[in-house]
Tab-separated table of N, CA and C and ligand atoms in Angstrom:
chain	number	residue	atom	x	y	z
A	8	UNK	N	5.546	-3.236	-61.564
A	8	UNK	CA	6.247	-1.964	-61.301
A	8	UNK	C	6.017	-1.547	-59.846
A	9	UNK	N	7.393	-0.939	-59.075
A	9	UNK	CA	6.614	-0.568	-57.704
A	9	UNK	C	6.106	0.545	-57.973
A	10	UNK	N	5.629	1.015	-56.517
A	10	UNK	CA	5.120	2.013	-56.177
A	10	UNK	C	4.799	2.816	-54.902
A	11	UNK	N	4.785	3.892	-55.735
A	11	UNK	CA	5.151	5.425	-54.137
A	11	UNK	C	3.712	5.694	-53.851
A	12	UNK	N	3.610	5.316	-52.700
A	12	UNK	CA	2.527	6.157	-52.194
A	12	UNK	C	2.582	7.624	-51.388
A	13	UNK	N	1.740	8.410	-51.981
A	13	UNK	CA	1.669	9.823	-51.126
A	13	UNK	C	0.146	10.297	-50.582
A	14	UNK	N	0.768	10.102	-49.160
A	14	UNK	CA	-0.417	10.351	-48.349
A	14	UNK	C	-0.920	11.890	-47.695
A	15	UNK	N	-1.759	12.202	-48.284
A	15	UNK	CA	-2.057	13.832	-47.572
A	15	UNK	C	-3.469	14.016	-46.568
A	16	UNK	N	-2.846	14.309	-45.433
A	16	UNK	CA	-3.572	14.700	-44.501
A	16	UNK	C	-5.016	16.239	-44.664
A	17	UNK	N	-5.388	16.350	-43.078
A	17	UNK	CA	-6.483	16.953	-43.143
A	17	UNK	C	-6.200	18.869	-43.930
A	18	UNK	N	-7.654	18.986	-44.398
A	18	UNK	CA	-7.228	20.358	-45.390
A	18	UNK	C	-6.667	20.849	-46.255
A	19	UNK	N	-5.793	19.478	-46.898
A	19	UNK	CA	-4.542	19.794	-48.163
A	19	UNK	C	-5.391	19.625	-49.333
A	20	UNK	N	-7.167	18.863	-48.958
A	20	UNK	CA	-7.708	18.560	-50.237
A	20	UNK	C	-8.104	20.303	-50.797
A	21	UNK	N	-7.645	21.591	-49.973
A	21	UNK	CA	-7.901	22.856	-50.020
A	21	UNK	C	-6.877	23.729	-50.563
A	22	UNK	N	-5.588	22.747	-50.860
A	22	UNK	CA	-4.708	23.875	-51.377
A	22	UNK	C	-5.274	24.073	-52.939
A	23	UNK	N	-4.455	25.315	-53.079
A	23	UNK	CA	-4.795	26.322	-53.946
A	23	UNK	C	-5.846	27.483	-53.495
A	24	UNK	N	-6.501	27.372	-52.515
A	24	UNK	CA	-7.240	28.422	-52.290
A	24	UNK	C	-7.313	28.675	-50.633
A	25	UNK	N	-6.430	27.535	-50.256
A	25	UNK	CA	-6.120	28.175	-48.855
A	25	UNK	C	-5.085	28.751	-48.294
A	26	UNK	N	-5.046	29.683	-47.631
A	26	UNK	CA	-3.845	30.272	-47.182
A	26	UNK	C	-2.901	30.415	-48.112
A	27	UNK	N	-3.160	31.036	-49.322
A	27	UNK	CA	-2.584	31.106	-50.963
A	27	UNK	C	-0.892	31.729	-50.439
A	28	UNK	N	-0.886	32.728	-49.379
A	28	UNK	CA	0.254	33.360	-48.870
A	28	UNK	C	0.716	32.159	-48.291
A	29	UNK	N	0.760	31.499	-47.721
A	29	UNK	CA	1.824	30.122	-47.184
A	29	UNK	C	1.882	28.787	-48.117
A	30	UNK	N	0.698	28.446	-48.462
A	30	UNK	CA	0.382	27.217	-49.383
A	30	UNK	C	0.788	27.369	-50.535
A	31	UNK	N	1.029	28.304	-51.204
A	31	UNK	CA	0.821	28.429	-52.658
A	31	UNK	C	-0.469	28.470	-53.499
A	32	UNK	N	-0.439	28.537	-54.647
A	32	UNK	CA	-1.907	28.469	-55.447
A	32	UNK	C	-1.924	27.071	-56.421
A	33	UNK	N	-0.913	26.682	-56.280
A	33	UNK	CA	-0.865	24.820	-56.508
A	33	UNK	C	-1.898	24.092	-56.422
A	34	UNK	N	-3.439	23.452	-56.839
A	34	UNK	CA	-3.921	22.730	-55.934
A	34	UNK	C	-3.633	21.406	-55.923
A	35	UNK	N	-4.530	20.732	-55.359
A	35	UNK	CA	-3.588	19.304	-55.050
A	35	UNK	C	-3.629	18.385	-56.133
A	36	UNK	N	-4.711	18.524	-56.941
A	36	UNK	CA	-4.550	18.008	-58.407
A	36	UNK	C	-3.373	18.166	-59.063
A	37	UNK	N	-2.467	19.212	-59.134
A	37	UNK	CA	-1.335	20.058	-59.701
A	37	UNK	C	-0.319	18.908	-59.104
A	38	UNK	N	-0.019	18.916	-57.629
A	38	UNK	CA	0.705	18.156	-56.818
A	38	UNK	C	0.652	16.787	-57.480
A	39	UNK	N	-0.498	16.185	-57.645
A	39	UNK	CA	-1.305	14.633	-57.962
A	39	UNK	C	0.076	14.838	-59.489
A	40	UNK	N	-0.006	15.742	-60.161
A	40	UNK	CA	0.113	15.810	-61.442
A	40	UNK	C	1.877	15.308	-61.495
A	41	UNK	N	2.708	16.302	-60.698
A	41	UNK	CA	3.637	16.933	-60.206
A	41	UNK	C	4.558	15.289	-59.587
A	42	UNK	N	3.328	14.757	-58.910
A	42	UNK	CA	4.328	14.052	-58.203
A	42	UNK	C	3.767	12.257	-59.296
A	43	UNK	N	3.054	12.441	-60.481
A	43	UNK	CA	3.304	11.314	-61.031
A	43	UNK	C	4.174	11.263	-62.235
A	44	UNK	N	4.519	12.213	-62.559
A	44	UNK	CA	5.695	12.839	-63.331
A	44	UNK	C	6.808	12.563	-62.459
A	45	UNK	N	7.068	12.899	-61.490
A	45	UNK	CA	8.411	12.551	-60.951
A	45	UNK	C	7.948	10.506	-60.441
A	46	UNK	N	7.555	10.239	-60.303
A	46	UNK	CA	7.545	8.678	-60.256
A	46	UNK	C	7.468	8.501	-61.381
A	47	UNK	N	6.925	8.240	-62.185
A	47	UNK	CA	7.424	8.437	-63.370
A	47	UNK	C	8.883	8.301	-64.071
A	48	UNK	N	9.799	9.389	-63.813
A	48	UNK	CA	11.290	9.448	-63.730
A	48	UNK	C	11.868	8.450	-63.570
A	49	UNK	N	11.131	7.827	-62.103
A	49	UNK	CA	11.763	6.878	-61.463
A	49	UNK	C	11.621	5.277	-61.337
A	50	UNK	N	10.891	5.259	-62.709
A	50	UNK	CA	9.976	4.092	-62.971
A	50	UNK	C	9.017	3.387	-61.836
A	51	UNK	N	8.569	4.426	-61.355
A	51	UNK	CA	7.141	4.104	-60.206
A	51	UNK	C	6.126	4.363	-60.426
A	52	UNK	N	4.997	3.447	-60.114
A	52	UNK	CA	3.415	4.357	-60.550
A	52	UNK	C	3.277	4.858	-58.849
A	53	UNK	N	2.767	5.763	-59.517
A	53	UNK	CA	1.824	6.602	-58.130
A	53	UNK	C	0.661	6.352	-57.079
A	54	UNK	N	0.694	5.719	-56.626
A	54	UNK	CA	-0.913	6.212	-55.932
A	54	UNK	C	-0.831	7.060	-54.743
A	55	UNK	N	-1.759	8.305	-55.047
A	55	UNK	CA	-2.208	9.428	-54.083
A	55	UNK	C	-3.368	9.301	-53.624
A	56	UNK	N	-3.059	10.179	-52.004
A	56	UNK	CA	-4.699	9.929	-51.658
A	56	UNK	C	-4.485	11.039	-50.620
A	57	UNK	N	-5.567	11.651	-50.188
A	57	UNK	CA	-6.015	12.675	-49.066
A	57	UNK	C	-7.329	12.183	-48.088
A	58	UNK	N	-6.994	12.476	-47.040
A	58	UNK	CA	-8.076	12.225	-46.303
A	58	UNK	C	-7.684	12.983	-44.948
A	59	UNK	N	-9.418	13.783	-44.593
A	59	UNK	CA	-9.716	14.686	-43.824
A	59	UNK	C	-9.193	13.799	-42.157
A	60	UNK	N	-9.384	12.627	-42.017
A	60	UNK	CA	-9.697	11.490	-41.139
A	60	UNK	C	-8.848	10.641	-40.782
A	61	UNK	N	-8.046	10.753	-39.606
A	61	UNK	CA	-6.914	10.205	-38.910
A	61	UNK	C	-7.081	8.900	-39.429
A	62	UNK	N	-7.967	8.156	-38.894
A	62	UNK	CA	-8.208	6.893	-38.919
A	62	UNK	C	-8.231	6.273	-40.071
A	63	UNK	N	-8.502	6.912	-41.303
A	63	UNK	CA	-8.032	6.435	-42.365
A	63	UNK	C	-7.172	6.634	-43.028
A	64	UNK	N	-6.042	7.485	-42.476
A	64	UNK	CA	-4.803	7.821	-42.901
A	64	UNK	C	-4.199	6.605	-41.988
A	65	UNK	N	-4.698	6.529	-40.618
A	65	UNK	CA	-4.204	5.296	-40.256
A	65	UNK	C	-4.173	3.706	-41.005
A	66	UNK	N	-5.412	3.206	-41.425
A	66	UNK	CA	-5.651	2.397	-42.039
A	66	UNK	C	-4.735	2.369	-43.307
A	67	UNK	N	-4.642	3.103	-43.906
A	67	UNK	CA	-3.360	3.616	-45.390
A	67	UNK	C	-2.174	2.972	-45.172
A	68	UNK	N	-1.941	3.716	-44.024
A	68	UNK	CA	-0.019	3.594	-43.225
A	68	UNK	C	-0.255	1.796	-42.917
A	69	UNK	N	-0.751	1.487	-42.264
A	69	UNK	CA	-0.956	-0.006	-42.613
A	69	UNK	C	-1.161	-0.905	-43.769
A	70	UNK	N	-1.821	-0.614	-44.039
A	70	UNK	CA	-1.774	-1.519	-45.957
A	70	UNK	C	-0.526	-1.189	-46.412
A	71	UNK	N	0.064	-0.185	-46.159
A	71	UNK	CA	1.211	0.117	-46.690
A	71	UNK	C	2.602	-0.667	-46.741
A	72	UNK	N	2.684	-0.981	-44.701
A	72	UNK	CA	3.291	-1.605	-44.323
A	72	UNK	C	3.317	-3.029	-44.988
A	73	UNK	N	2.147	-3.786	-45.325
A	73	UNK	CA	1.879	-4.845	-45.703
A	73	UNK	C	2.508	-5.111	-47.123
A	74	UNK	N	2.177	-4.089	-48.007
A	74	UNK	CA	2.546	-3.700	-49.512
A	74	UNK	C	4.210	-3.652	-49.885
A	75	UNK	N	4.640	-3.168	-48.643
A	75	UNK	CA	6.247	-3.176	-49.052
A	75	UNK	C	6.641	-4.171	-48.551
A	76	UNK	N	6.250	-4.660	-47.202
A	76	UNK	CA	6.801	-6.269	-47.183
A	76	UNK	C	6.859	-7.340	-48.193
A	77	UNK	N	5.356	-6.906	-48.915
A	77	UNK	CA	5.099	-7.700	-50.203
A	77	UNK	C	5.600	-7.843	-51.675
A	78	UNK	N	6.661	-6.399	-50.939
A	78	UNK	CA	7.385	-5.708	-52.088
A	78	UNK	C	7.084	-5.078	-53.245
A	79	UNK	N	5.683	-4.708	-53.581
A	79	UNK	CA	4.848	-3.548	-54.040
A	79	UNK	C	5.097	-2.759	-54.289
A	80	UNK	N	5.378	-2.035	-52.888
A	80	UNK	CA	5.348	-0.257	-52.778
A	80	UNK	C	6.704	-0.459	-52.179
A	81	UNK	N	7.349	0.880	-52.032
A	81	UNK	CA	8.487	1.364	-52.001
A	81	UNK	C	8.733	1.987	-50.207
A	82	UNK	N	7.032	2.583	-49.815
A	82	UNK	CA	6.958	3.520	-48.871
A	82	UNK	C	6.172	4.503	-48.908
A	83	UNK	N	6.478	5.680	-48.068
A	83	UNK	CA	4.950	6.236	-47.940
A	83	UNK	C	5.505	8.144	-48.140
A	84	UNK	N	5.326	8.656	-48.927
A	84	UNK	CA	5.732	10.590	-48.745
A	84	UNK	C	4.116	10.803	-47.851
A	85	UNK	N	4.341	11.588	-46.475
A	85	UNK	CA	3.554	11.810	-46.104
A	85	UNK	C	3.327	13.443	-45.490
A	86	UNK	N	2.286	13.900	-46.052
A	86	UNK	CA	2.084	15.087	-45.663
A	86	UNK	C	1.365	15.071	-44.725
A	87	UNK	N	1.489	15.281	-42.987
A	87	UNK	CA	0.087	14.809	-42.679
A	87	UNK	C	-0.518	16.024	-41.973
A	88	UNK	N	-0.299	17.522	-42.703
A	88	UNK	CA	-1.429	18.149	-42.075
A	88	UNK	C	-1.013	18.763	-40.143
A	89	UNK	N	-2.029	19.086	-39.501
A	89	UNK	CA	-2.097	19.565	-38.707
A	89	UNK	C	-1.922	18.436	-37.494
A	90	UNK	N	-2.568	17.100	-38.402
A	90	UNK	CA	-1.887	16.103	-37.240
A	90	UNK	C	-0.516	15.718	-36.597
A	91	UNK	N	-0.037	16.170	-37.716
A	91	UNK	CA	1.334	16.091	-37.674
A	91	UNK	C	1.838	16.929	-35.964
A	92	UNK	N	1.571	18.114	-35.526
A	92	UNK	CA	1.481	18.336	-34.368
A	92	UNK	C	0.592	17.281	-33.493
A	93	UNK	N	-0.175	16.608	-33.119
A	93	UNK	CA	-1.055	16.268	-32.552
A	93	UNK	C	-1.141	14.404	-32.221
A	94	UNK	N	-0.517	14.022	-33.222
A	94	UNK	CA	-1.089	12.240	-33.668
A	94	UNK	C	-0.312	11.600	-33.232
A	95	UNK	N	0.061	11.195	-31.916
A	95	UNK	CA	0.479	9.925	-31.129
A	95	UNK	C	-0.106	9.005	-32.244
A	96	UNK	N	-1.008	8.293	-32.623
A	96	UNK	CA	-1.637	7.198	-33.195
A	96	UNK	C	-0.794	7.630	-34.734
A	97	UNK	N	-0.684	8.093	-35.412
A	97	UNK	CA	-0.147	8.171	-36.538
A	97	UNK	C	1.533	7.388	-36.656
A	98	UNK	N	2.074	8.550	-35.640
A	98	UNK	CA	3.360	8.097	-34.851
A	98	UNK	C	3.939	6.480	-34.803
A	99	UNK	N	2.896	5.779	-34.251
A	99	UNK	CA	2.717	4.247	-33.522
A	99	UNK	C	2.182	3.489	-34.996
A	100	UNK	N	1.913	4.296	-35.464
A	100	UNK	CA	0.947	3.336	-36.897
A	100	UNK	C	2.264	3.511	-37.841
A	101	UNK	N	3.025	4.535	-37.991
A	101	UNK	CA	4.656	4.151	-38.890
A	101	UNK	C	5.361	3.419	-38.169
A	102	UNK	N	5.597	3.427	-36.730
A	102	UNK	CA	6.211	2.332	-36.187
A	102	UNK	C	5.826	0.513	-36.021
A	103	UNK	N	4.327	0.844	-35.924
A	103	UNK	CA	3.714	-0.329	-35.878
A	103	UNK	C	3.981	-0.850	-37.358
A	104	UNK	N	3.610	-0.271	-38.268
A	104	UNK	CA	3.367	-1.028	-40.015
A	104	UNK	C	5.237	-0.800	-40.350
A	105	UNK	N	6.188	-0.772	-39.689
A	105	UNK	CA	7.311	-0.813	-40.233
A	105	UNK	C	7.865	-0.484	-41.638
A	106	UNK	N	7.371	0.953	-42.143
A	106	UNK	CA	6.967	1.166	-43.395
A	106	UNK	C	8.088	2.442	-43.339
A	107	UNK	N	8.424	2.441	-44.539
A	107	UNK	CA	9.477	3.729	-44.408
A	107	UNK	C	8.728	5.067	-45.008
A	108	UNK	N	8.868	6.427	-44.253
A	108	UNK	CA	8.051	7.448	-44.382
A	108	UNK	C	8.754	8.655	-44.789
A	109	UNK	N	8.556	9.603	-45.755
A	109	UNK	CA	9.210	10.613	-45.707
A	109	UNK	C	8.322	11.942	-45.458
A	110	UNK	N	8.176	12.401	-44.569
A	110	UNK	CA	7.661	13.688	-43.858
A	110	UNK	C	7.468	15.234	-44.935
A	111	UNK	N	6.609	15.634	-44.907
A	111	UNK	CA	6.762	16.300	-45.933
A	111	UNK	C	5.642	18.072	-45.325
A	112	UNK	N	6.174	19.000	-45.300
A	112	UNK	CA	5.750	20.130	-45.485
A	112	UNK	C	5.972	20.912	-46.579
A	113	UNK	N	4.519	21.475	-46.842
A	113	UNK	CA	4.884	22.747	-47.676
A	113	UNK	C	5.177	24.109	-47.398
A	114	UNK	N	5.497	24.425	-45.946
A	114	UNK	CA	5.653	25.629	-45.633
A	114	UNK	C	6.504	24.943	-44.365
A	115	UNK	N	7.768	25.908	-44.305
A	115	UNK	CA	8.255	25.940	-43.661
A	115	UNK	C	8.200	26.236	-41.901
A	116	UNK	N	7.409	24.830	-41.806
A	116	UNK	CA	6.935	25.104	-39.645
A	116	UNK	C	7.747	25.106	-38.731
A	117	UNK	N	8.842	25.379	-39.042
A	117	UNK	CA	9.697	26.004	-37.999
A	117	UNK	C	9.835	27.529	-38.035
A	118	UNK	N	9.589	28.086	-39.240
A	118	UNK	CA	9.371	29.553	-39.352
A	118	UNK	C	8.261	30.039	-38.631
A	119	UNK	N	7.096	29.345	-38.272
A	119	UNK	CA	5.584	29.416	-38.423
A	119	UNK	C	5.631	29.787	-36.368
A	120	UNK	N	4.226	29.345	-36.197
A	120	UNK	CA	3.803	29.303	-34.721
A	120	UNK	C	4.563	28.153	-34.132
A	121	UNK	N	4.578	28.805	-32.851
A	121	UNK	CA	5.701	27.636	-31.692
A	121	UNK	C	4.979	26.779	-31.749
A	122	UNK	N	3.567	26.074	-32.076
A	122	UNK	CA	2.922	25.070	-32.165
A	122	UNK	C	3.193	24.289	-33.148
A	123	UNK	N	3.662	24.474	-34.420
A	123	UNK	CA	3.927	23.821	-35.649
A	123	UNK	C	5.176	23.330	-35.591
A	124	UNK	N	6.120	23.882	-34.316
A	124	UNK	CA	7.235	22.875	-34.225
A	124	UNK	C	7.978	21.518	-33.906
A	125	UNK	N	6.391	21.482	-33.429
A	125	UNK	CA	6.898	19.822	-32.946
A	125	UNK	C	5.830	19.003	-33.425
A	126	UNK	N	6.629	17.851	-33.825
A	126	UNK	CA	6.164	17.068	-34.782
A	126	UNK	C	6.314	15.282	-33.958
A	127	UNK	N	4.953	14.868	-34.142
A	127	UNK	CA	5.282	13.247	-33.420
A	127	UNK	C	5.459	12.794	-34.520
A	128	UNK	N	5.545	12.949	-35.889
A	128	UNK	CA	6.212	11.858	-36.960
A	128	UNK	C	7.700	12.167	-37.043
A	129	UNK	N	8.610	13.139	-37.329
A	129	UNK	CA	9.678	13.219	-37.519
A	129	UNK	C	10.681	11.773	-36.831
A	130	UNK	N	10.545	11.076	-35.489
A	130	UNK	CA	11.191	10.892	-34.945
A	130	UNK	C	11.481	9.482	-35.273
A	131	UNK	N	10.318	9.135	-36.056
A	131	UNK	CA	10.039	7.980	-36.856
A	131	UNK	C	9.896	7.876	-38.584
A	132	UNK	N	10.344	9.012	-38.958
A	132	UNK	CA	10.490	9.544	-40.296
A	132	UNK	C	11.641	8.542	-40.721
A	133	UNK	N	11.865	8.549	-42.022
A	133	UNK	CA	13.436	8.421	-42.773
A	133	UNK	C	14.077	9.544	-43.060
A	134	UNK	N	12.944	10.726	-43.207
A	134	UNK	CA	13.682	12.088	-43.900
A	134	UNK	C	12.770	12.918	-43.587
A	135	UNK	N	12.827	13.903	-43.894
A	135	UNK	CA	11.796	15.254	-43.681
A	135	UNK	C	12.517	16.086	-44.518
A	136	UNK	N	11.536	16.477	-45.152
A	136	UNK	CA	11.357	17.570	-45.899
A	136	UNK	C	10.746	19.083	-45.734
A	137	UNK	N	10.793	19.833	-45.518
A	137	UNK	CA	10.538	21.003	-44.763
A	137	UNK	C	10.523	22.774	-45.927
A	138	UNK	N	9.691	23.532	-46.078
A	138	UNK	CA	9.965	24.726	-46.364
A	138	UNK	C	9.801	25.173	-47.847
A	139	UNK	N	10.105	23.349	-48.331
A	139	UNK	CA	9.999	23.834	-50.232
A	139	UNK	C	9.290	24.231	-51.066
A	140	UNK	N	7.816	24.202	-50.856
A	140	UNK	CA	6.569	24.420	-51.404
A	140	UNK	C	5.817	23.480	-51.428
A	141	UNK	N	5.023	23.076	-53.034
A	141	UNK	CA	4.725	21.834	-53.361
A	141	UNK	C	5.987	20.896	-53.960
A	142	UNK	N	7.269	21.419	-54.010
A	142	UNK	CA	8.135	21.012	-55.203
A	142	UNK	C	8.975	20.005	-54.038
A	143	UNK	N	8.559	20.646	-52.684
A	143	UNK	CA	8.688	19.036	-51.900
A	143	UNK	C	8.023	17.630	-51.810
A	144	UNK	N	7.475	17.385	-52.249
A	144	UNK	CA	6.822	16.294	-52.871
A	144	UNK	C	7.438	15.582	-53.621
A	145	UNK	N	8.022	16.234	-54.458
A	145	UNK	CA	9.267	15.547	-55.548
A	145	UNK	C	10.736	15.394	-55.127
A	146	UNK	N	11.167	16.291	-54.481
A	146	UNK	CA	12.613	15.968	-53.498
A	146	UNK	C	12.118	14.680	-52.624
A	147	UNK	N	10.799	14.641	-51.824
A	147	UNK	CA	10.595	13.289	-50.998
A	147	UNK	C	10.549	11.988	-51.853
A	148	UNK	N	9.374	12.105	-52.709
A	148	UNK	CA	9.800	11.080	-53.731
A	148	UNK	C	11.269	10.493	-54.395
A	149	UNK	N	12.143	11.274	-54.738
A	149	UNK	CA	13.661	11.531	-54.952
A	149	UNK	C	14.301	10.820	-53.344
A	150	UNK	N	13.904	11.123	-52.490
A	150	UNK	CA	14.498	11.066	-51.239
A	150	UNK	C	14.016	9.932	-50.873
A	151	UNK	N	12.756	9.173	-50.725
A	151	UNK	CA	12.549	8.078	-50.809
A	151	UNK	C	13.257	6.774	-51.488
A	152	UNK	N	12.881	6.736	-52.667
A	152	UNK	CA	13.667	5.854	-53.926
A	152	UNK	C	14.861	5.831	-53.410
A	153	UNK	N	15.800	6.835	-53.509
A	153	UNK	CA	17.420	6.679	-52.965
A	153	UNK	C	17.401	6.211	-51.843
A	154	UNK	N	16.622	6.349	-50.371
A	154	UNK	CA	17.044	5.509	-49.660
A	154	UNK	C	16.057	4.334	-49.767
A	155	UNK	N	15.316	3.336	-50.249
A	155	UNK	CA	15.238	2.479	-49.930
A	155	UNK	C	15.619	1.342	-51.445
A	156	UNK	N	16.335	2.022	-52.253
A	156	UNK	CA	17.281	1.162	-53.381
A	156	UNK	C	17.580	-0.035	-53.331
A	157	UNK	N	18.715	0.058	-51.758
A	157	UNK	CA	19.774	-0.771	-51.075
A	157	UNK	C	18.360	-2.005	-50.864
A	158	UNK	N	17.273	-1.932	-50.101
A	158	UNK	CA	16.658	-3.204	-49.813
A	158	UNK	C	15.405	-3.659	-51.169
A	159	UNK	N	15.266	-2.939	-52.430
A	159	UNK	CA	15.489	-3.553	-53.551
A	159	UNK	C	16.523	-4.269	-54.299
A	160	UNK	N	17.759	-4.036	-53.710
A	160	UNK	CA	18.590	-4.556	-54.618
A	160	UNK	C	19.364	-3.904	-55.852
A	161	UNK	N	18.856	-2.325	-55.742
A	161	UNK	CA	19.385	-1.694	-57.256
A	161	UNK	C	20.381	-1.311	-56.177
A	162	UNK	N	21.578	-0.873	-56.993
A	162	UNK	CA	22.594	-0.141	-57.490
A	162	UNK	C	22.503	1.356	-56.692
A	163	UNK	N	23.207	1.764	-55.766
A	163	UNK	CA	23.420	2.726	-55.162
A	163	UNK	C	23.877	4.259	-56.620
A	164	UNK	N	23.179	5.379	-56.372
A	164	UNK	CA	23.222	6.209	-57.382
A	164	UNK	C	24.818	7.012	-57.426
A	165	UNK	N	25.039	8.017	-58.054
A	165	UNK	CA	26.695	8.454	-58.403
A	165	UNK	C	26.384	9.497	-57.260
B	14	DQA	C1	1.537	21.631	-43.315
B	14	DQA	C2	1.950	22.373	-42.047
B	14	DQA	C3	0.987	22.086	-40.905
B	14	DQA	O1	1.388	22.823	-39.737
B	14	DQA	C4	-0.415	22.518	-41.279
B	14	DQA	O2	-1.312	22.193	-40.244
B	14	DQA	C5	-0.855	21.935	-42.573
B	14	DQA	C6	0.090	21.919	-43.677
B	14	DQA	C7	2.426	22.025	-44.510
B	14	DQA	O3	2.375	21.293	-45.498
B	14	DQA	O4	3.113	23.036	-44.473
B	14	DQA	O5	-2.006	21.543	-42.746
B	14	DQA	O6	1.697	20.228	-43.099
């Protein structure tokens, strides 16, 4: 069976009790829950993971790359946190591992501080997701699967 990986960056291992006014009260277990139910749907198993630590979000995005060449995994929903402003190396590590990524916020950072608007993954994204809550997680997953169908071989959807 393939499979979706969803990668969450630094401080998300804190939702539900952080910043409850922007984050929600979701915690990431809920999400974990949330988004193997929707793979699920889609006949995918899940694997989730969080980590505080660039470098092993780096290391991830690589195995990853390897995994879908191998035809495994599907790709990567990635939340990545505050790096997401900041991570040249993140950036170069979806381009480098040739892995398809779907970008994912739970709060809408274009509403937010002029700092949260720019993003070094978007530009190397497949999609972005932006503003929905946690219930973006499951549109990316959704958004994933549909676009990378065509290089499984299934059947384009109605
Ligand atoms: C976030 C937005 C980022 O700006 C912030 O640093 C986060 C969470 C979001 O999901 O809305 O940690 O990626």
């Amino acid at each position: 069976m393939a499979t979706v990986l969803v990668l969450n960056g630094p401080n998300l291992n804190l939702l539900g009790t952080r910043e409850p006014g922007i984050y929600g009260v979701q915690t990431l277990a809920d999400v974990e829950r949330m988004c193997k139910d929707t793979a699920g749907e889609f006949g995918l198993e899940l694997d989730f993971r969080q980590s505080n630590h660039e470098g092993e979000l780096i290391d991830w995005i690589q195995e990853a790359g390897l995994a879908v060449s191998a035809g495994g995994y599907i790709g990567v929903v990635l939340n990545p946190g505050a790096l997401t402003h900041t991570s040249l190396a993140l950036h170069d590590a979806i381009t480098g591992a040739q892995v398809p990524v779907v970008e994912v916020h739970i709060s809408n950072v274009h509403a937010r501080e002029e700092f949260r608007r720019h993003s070094f993954i978007s530009p190397v994204a497949a999609g972005i997701v932006v503003g929905f809550g946690v219930t973006g997680y499951v549109l990316a997953i959704r958004g994933l699967y549909e676009i990378t169908r065509s290089s499984r071989g299934d059947a384009a959807s109605a």
